[in-house]
Backbone as numpy.savetxt, mean C-alpha at the origin, in Angstrom:
# Nx Ny Nz CAx CAy CAz Cx Cy Cz
-18.60 -15.39 1.40 -18.28 -13.98 1.59 -18.37 -13.57 3.06
-19.08 -14.37 3.87 -19.20 -14.03 5.28 -17.83 -14.07 5.95
-17.06 -15.13 5.65 -15.75 -15.24 6.29 -14.81 -14.14 5.84
-14.96 -13.69 4.59 -14.13 -12.60 4.10 -14.39 -11.32 4.90
-15.64 -10.98 5.12 -15.97 -9.77 5.87 -15.52 -9.89 7.32
-15.64 -11.08 7.88 -15.22 -11.29 9.27 -13.71 -11.12 9.42
-12.96 -11.71 8.51 -11.50 -11.60 8.54 -11.08 -10.14 8.31
-11.73 -9.47 7.38 -11.41 -8.07 7.09 -11.61 -7.20 8.33
-12.76 -7.33 8.97 -13.04 -6.52 10.16 -12.07 -6.82 11.28
-11.76 -8.10 11.47 -10.83 -8.49 12.53 -9.45 -7.90 12.31
-8.92 -8.06 11.12 -7.56 -7.59 10.84 -7.47 -6.07 10.86
-8.48 -5.39 10.31 -8.46 -3.93 10.31 -8.57 -3.40 11.72
-9.41 -4.03 12.54 -9.54 -3.60 13.93 -8.22 -3.76 14.68
-7.54 -4.87 14.44 -6.27 -5.09 15.13 -5.20 -4.09 14.70
-5.21 -3.71 13.43 -4.27 -2.69 12.96 -4.58 -1.34 13.58
-5.86 -1.00 13.64 -6.26 0.30 14.18 -5.95 0.41 15.68
-6.05 -0.71 16.39 -5.81 -0.69 17.83 -4.40 -1.13 18.20
-3.55 -1.31 17.18 -2.16 -1.66 17.43 -1.34 -0.37 17.62
-0.76 -0.20 18.78 0.02 1.02 19.03 1.21 1.13 18.10
1.88 0.01 17.85 3.06 0.05 16.99 2.68 0.40 15.56
1.58 -0.18 15.05 1.15 0.11 13.69 0.72 1.55 13.53
-0.05 2.06 14.48 -0.52 3.44 14.41 0.63 4.42 14.59
1.56 4.10 15.50 2.68 5.00 15.75 3.61 5.08 14.54
3.99 3.91 14.00 4.89 3.92 12.86 4.22 4.48 11.62
2.96 4.09 11.39 2.25 4.61 10.22 2.03 6.10 10.31
1.61 6.59 11.48 1.42 8.03 11.66 2.71 8.80 11.53
3.80 8.24 12.05 5.10 8.90 11.96 5.53 9.08 10.50
5.45 8.01 9.71 5.88 8.09 8.32 4.96 9.00 7.51
3.66 8.97 7.79 2.73 9.85 7.09 3.05 11.31 7.37
3.35 11.62 8.64 3.67 13.00 9.02 5.00 13.46 8.43
6.02 12.62 8.59 7.36 12.99 8.11 7.39 13.12 6.60
6.86 12.11 5.89 6.86 12.17 4.43 6.00 13.33 3.95
4.85 13.52 4.58 3.95 14.57 4.14 4.54 15.96 4.26
5.20 16.23 5.37 5.77 17.56 5.60 7.07 17.75 4.84
7.97 16.76 4.91 9.27 16.91 4.27 9.16 16.98 2.75
8.27 16.17 2.17 8.13 16.19 0.72 7.57 17.52 0.23
6.80 18.21 1.07 6.26 19.51 0.65 7.38 20.53 0.43
8.54 20.31 1.08 9.67 21.22 0.92 10.28 21.14 -0.47
9.92 20.08 -1.22 10.43 19.95 -2.59 9.83 21.02 -3.50
8.69 21.58 -3.10 8.05 22.62 -3.90 8.51 23.97 -3.38
9.18 24.72 -4.21 9.73 26.02 -3.82 8.92 27.17 -4.41
9.30 28.37 -4.03 8.55 29.55 -4.47 8.55 29.75 -5.96
9.61 29.33 -6.66 9.65 29.53 -8.11 8.76 28.56 -8.87
8.09 27.64 -8.14 7.16 26.71 -8.78 5.71 27.15 -8.66
5.48 28.34 -8.10 4.11 28.79 -7.87 3.33 28.90 -9.17
4.00 29.33 -10.23 3.31 29.50 -11.52 2.78 28.17 -12.05
3.44 27.10 -11.72 2.99 25.77 -12.16 2.73 24.89 -10.94
2.05 25.47 -9.95 1.88 24.79 -8.68 1.07 23.50 -8.82
0.04 23.53 -9.69 -0.78 22.33 -9.84 0.02 21.18 -10.43
0.93 21.49 -11.35 1.78 20.45 -11.94 2.78 19.92 -10.91
3.43 20.82 -10.19 4.42 20.42 -9.20 3.79 19.60 -8.09
2.66 20.07 -7.58 1.97 19.35 -6.51 1.45 18.00 -7.00
0.93 17.98 -8.22 0.39 16.74 -8.77 1.45 15.66 -8.90
2.61 16.02 -9.46 3.68 15.03 -9.63 4.21 14.58 -8.28
4.28 15.51 -7.32 4.75 15.15 -5.99 3.80 14.16 -5.32
2.51 14.44 -5.36 1.52 13.56 -4.74 1.45 12.21 -5.45
1.63 12.23 -6.75 1.59 10.98 -7.54 2.61 9.99 -7.02
3.83 10.45 -6.84 4.90 9.55 -6.41 4.92 9.36 -4.90
4.60 10.41 -4.14 4.64 10.30 -2.68 3.64 9.27 -2.18
2.39 9.37 -2.60 1.37 8.45 -2.10 1.64 7.01 -2.56
2.15 6.86 -3.77 2.49 5.52 -4.25 3.64 4.93 -3.45
4.68 5.73 -3.26 5.86 5.28 -2.52 5.51 4.94 -1.08
4.80 5.83 -0.41 4.45 5.60 0.99 3.46 4.45 1.13
2.50 4.37 0.22 1.53 3.27 0.27 2.19 1.92 0.11
3.12 1.82 -0.83 3.85 0.57 -1.05 4.69 0.22 0.17
5.36 1.21 0.73 6.21 0.98 1.90 5.39 0.50 3.10
4.28 1.18 3.37 3.44 0.79 4.50 2.76 -0.56 4.25
2.34 -0.79 3.03 1.74 -2.07 2.69 2.71 -3.21 2.93
3.94 -3.02 2.51 4.98 -4.03 2.73 5.21 -4.25 4.22
5.25 -3.17 4.99 5.53 -3.27 6.42 4.45 -4.02 7.17
3.19 -3.73 6.84 2.08 -4.30 7.60 1.65 -5.68 7.10
2.08 -6.06 5.90 1.71 -7.38 5.39 2.28 -8.49 6.26
3.53 -8.34 6.65 4.14 -9.36 7.51 3.42 -9.43 8.85
3.01 -8.29 9.37 2.31 -8.26 10.65 0.99 -9.01 10.58
0.33 -8.96 9.44 -0.99 -9.59 9.30 -0.89 -11.06 8.89
0.00 -11.36 7.94 0.08 -12.73 7.42 1.05 -13.61 8.22
2.31 -13.19 8.32 3.31 -14.01 8.99 3.07 -14.11 10.49
2.43 -13.08 11.07 2.17 -13.11 12.50 1.34 -14.33 12.89
0.36 -14.67 12.04 -0.50 -15.82 12.33 0.30 -17.11 12.36
1.31 -17.20 11.47 2.15 -18.40 11.47 3.06 -18.44 12.69
3.63 -17.31 13.03 4.57 -17.26 14.16 3.86 -17.50 15.49
2.61 -17.02 15.62 1.87 -17.17 16.86 1.03 -18.44 16.91
1.01 -19.21 15.81 0.23 -20.43 15.78 -1.25 -20.23 15.53
-1.64 -18.99 15.23 -3.06 -18.69 14.99 -3.54 -19.32 13.69
-2.63 -19.46 12.72 -3.02 -19.98 11.41 -3.60 -21.39 11.52
-3.12 -22.16 12.49 -3.64 -23.53 12.64 -5.11 -23.52 13.04
-5.48 -22.56 13.89 -6.89 -22.43 14.28 -7.72 -21.97 13.10
-7.18 -21.03 12.32 -7.91 -20.52 11.16 -8.12 -21.61 10.11
-7.13 -22.48 9.96 -7.25 -23.56 8.98 -8.32 -24.57 9.36
-8.61 -24.66 10.65 -9.65 -25.58 11.11 -11.04 -24.95 11.09
-11.11 -23.66 10.78 -12.39 -22.96 10.74 -13.05 -23.17 9.38
-14.34 -22.81 9.26 -15.04 -22.96 7.97 -14.57 -21.97 6.91
-13.77 -20.99 7.30 -13.33 -19.96 6.34 -12.48 -20.58 5.24
-12.71 -20.14 4.02 -11.92 -20.62 2.89 -10.58 -19.89 2.87
-9.60 -20.49 2.23 -8.29 -19.86 2.15 -8.33 -18.58 1.31
-9.15 -18.58 0.27 -9.30 -17.36 -0.54 -9.94 -16.25 0.29
-10.89 -16.64 1.14 -11.51 -15.65 2.02 -10.53 -15.06 3.01
-9.67 -15.92 3.57 -8.63 -15.45 4.49 -7.68 -14.50 3.78
-7.22 -14.92 2.62 -6.27 -14.10 1.85 -6.90 -12.76 1.47
-8.12 -12.79 0.98 -8.77 -11.56 0.53 -9.05 -10.62 1.69
-9.54 -11.15 2.81 -9.84 -10.30 3.96 -8.59 -9.63 4.51
-7.51 -10.38 4.64 -6.26 -9.82 5.15 -5.67 -8.79 4.17
-5.72 -9.13 2.88 -5.19 -8.21 1.86 -5.93 -6.88 1.88
-7.24 -6.95 1.93 -8.05 -5.73 1.92 -7.83 -4.90 3.18
-7.68 -5.56 4.33 -7.46 -4.82 5.58 -6.16 -4.03 5.53
-5.09 -4.67 5.09 -3.79 -3.98 5.00 -3.87 -2.86 3.96
-4.53 -3.12 2.85 -4.64 -2.11 1.80 -5.38 -0.88 2.27
-6.51 -1.07 2.94 -7.29 0.07 3.45 -6.48 0.88 4.46
-5.79 0.19 5.35 -5.00 0.86 6.39 -3.84 1.65 5.78
-3.09 1.01 4.88 -1.95 1.68 4.26 -2.39 2.84 3.37
-3.49 2.64 2.63 -3.98 3.71 1.76 -4.45 4.91 2.56
-5.12 4.68 3.68 -5.59 5.78 4.52 -4.42 6.64 4.99
-3.34 6.00 5.42 -2.17 6.74 5.88 -1.48 7.47 4.73
-1.40 6.83 3.57 -0.79 7.49 2.41 -1.62 8.69 1.97
-2.93 8.56 2.04 -3.82 9.66 1.67 -3.67 10.83 2.65
-3.56 10.51 3.94 -3.33 11.56 4.94 -2.02 12.28 4.67
-0.98 11.53 4.29 0.30 12.16 3.96 0.15 13.10 2.77
-0.65 12.71 1.78 -0.89 13.59 0.64 -1.61 14.86 1.03
-2.60 14.74 1.92 -3.32 15.92 2.40 -2.38 16.84 3.18
-1.53 16.26 4.02 -0.57 17.06 4.78 0.40 17.79 3.86
0.80 17.13 2.79 1.69 17.77 1.82 1.04 18.98 1.18
-0.22 18.84 0.77 -0.95 19.96 0.17 -1.13 21.10 1.17
-1.45 20.76 2.42 -1.65 21.79 3.44 -0.34 22.51 3.77
0.73 21.73 3.94 2.02 22.34 4.26 2.50 23.24 3.12
2.28 22.80 1.89 2.66 23.61 0.73 1.86 24.91 0.69
0.57 24.83 0.94 -0.28 26.02 0.94 0.16 27.01 2.01
0.49 26.52 3.19 0.91 27.40 4.28 2.24 28.06 3.98
3.19 27.28 3.48 4.52 27.83 3.20 4.50 28.88 2.10
3.73 28.62 1.04 3.73 29.52 -0.12 2.65 30.59 -0.04
1.80 30.51 0.97 0.76 31.52 1.13 -0.28 31.49 0.03
-0.57 30.33 -0.48 -1.57 30.19 -1.53 -2.33 28.88 -1.32
-3.33 28.64 -2.13 -4.11 27.41 -2.01 -3.58 26.40 -3.02
-3.01 25.32 -2.52 -2.46 24.27 -3.39 -3.49 23.16 -3.54
-4.05 23.04 -4.72 -5.07 22.02 -4.99 -4.63 21.18 -6.18
-4.56 19.86 -6.03 -4.16 18.99 -7.16 -5.26 18.95 -8.22
-4.88 18.54 -9.41 -5.83 18.44 -10.51 -6.77 17.26 -10.30
-7.83 17.21 -11.10 -8.83 16.14 -10.97 -8.20 14.77 -11.22
-7.29 14.68 -12.18 -6.67 13.39 -12.48 -5.85 12.88 -11.29
-5.20 13.79 -10.60 -4.40 13.41 -9.43 -5.31 12.96 -8.29
-6.41 13.66 -8.09 -7.36 13.29 -7.03 -7.91 11.88 -7.29
-8.29 11.60 -8.53 -8.79 10.26 -8.87 -7.71 9.22 -8.64
-6.49 9.56 -8.98 -5.39 8.62 -8.76 -5.21 8.33 -7.28
-5.25 9.37 -6.45 -5.07 9.19 -5.01 -6.17 8.34 -4.40
-7.40 8.57 -4.84 -8.55 7.91 -4.22 -8.77 6.49 -4.75
-8.62 6.32 -6.06 -9.03 5.06 -6.69 -7.88 4.15 -7.13
-6.77 4.73 -7.58 -5.71 3.91 -8.18 -4.64 3.49 -7.17
-4.30 4.39 -6.26 -3.28 4.04 -5.26 -3.65 2.78 -4.48
-4.91 2.64 -4.02 -5.25 1.38 -3.32 -5.09 0.14 -4.19
-5.29 0.25 -5.49 -5.08 -0.89 -6.38 -3.60 -1.27 -6.42
-2.73 -0.25 -6.48 -1.29 -0.50 -6.50 -0.85 -1.17 -5.19
-1.35 -0.65 -4.08 -1.01 -1.22 -2.77 -1.51 -2.66 -2.68
-2.73 -2.89 -3.14 -3.32 -4.24 -3.08 -2.51 -5.24 -3.89
-1.92 -4.81 -5.00 -1.09 -5.71 -5.80 0.08 -6.23 -4.99
0.79 -5.32 -4.33 1.95 -5.72 -3.53 1.53 -6.55 -2.34
0.51 -6.09 -1.61 0.05 -6.81 -0.42 -0.48 -8.19 -0.79
-1.26 -8.25 -1.88 -1.81 -9.53 -2.30 -0.75 -10.52 -2.70
0.27 -10.04 -3.44 1.35 -10.93 -3.86 2.18 -11.41 -2.67
2.52 -10.49 -1.77 3.30 -10.87 -0.59 2.49 -11.79 0.33
1.21 -11.46 0.51 0.37 -12.30 1.36 0.23 -13.70 0.82
0.07 -13.81 -0.49 -0.02 -15.12 -1.13 1.26 -15.92 -0.88
2.41 -15.28 -1.06 3.69 -15.96 -0.85 3.88 -16.33 0.61
3.46 -15.45 1.52 3.66 -15.71 2.94 2.77 -16.84 3.46
1.65 -17.03 2.83 0.81 -18.17 3.18 1.35 -19.48 2.61
1.93 -19.39 1.42 2.31 -20.59 0.68 3.72 -21.08 0.99
4.61 -20.16 1.38 6.02 -20.52 1.53 6.47 -20.45 2.98
7.67 -20.95 3.22 8.24 -20.94 4.57 8.84 -19.58 4.90
9.33 -19.45 6.13 9.85 -18.17 6.61 11.09 -17.72 5.83
12.01 -18.65 5.56 13.24 -18.28 4.86 12.94 -17.82 3.44
12.09 -18.57 2.74 11.73 -18.19 1.37 11.03 -16.84 1.33
10.21 -16.56 2.34 9.49 -15.30 2.37 10.42 -14.11 2.56
11.43 -14.27 3.36 12.39 -13.18 3.55 13.08 -12.85 2.24
13.48 -13.89 1.50 14.17 -13.67 0.22 13.24 -13.02 -0.79
12.03 -13.54 -0.92 11.08 -13.00 -1.89 10.69 -11.58 -1.53
10.46 -11.33 -0.24 10.07 -9.99 0.20 11.11 -8.95 -0.16
12.37 -9.24 0.13 13.44 -8.30 -0.20 13.64 -8.18 -1.71
13.57 -9.31 -2.41 13.76 -9.29 -3.86 12.66 -8.49 -4.56
11.46 -8.51 -4.00 10.35 -7.78 -4.61 10.31 -6.33 -4.18
10.59 -6.07 -2.90 10.39 -4.73 -2.36 11.52 -3.76 -2.70
12.76 -4.19 -2.54 13.88 -3.27 -2.72 13.93 -2.67 -4.12
13.85 -3.47 -5.21 13.85 -2.85 -6.55 12.64 -1.94 -6.78
11.46 -2.37 -6.29 10.25 -1.57 -6.47 10.36 -0.25 -5.73
10.79 -0.28 -4.47 10.90 0.93 -3.68 11.96 1.86 -4.25
13.12 1.30 -4.62 14.19 2.11 -5.18 13.77 2.74 -6.51
13.05 1.97 -7.33 12.59 2.51 -8.61 11.60 3.63 -8.44
10.63 3.46 -7.55 9.64 4.51 -7.30 10.30 5.75 -6.72
11.23 5.56 -5.80 11.91 6.70 -5.18 12.74 7.45 -6.22
13.46 6.70 -7.06 14.28 7.34 -8.10 13.44 8.11 -9.10
12.34 7.51 -9.55 11.45 8.19 -10.49 10.85 9.44 -9.86
10.39 9.30 -8.63 9.78 10.44 -7.95 10.76 11.56 -7.71
11.99 11.21 -7.34 13.00 12.24 -7.05 13.35 13.03 -8.30
13.44 12.33 -9.43 13.83 13.00 -10.67 12.68 13.72 -11.37
11.44 13.22 -11.17 10.31 13.76 -11.93 9.50 14.80 -11.17
9.66 14.87 -9.84 8.86 15.81 -9.07 9.08 17.24 -9.53
7.99 17.91 -9.84 8.05 19.29 -10.29 7.96 19.44 -11.79
8.24 18.37 -12.54 8.22 18.47 -14.00 7.29 17.46 -14.65
6.89 16.44 -13.92 6.06 15.39 -14.48 4.59 15.81 -14.41
3.93 15.85 -15.55 2.53 16.24 -15.61 1.67 14.97 -15.56
0.88 14.84 -14.52 0.02 13.68 -14.35 -1.24 13.85 -15.20
-1.37 13.04 -16.24 -2.52 13.13 -17.13 -3.47 11.96 -16.88
-4.64 12.04 -17.52 -5.60 10.94 -17.41 -5.05 9.66 -18.03
-4.16 9.81 -19.02 -3.55 8.63 -19.63 -2.69 7.89 -18.63
-1.88 8.63 -17.85 -1.04 7.99 -16.82 -1.91 7.28 -15.78
-2.95 7.96 -15.35 -3.84 7.38 -14.35 -4.48 6.10 -14.88
-4.94 6.15 -16.14 -5.59 4.98 -16.74 -4.63 3.82 -16.92
-3.41 4.09 -17.36 -2.44 3.02 -17.58 -2.07 2.32 -16.27
-1.83 3.10 -15.23 -1.49 2.50 -13.94 -2.68 1.71 -13.40
-3.89 2.25 -13.56 -5.09 1.57 -13.06 -5.30 0.24 -13.77
-5.18 0.24 -15.08 -5.39 -0.99 -15.85 -4.32 -2.03 -15.51
-3.05 -1.58 -15.43 -1.97 -2.50 -15.09 -2.13 -3.09 -13.71
-2.47 -2.26 -12.73 -2.65 -2.74 -11.36 -3.84 -3.68 -11.26
-4.93 -3.33 -11.93 -6.12 -4.17 -11.88 -5.86 -5.54 -12.52
-5.14 -5.54 -13.64 -4.83 -6.80 -14.31 -3.94 -7.69 -13.44
-2.93 -7.09 -12.83 -2.03 -7.85 -11.97 -2.77 -8.38 -10.74
-3.64 -7.56 -10.17 -4.40 -7.99 -9.01 -5.36 -9.13 -9.36
-5.92 -9.07 -10.56 -6.81 -10.15 -11.01 -6.06 -11.47 -11.14
-4.83 -11.41 -11.63 -4.01 -12.62 -11.76 -3.70 -13.21 -10.37
-3.35 -12.34 -9.43 -3.03 -12.80 -8.08 -4.27 -13.40 -7.42
-5.42 -12.75 -7.62 -6.67 -13.26 -7.04 -7.01 -14.63 -7.63
-6.78 -14.79 -8.93 -7.02 -16.08 -9.58 -6.09 -17.15 -9.02
-4.83 -16.78 -8.80 -3.84 -17.74 -8.28 -4.16 -18.15 -6.85
-4.88 -17.31 -6.11 -5.17 -17.62 -4.71 -6.06 -18.87 -4.58
-6.71 -19.26 -5.64 -7.56 -20.46 -5.59 -6.73 -21.72 -5.40
-5.43 -21.63 -5.67 -4.56 -22.79 -5.55 -3.91 -22.91 -4.18
-4.28 -22.02 -3.25 -3.76 -22.15 -1.90 -4.24 -23.47 -1.30
-3.37 -24.13 -0.61 -3.68 -25.45 -0.06 -3.44 -25.47 1.44
-4.41 -26.00 2.19 -4.22 -26.12 3.63 -3.05 -27.03 3.97
-2.91 -28.11 3.22 -1.80 -29.04 3.46 -0.47 -28.37 3.24
-0.39 -27.57 2.17 0.87 -26.88 1.86 1.21 -25.87 2.94
0.21 -25.16 3.45 0.45 -24.17 4.49 0.94 -24.84 5.76
0.37 -25.99 6.10 0.77 -26.71 7.31 2.24 -27.13 7.23
2.69 -27.54 6.05 4.08 -27.99 5.90 5.06 -26.83 6.08
4.62 -25.61 5.89 5.53 -24.45 6.05 5.67 -24.03 7.50
4.90 -24.64 8.40 4.94 -24.25 9.80 6.08 -24.93 10.54
6.58 -26.01 10.00 7.65 -26.76 10.68 9.02 -26.24 10.29
């Protein structure tokens, strides 16, 4: 577990001190947070908690997945491109520890930005409508506890593939996985915002599904091989 904590701190620190990561992440959090608040109009005031809840449900998930996808390559593939992975493979750190530390660092970073976007959406909505826009308890729990699980599923799966496969295969898998997921989330969010009531059942179903998928990916990470990773570098 020592190597896991070391890798996590290293990767999170590099993301926090990366100008490109902070600039792009902050930009998307600001733009998505403010623009999405415009989806809530004055005639939704009577059901403001429902409208805001459905908006935050899809916004934070969509933005978290997008940012997680963007930063995964920076954390995992960057080591291969820069030759750092060869040094890491010679260290005492286990491959599962490397995978877990990197996955958690990207998840924490992407979730923080998605959460900030959600807060900006609530603030912008409150200012525009002249009222206090507060999401329901189920939405708050989803934002704090479930969204990071969803992000971790995508980051963990992509990170696993990026460690195990070559550059060409990773490009194909990344696009094949991300484009349908992003398009589906965007389509659902666009059509359901303002009418979708986020209940504890929805929160529980997403949490259980994400946790189960993440557990499978974590189990599969035990099969990572140093020899296999080395062959993908050529």
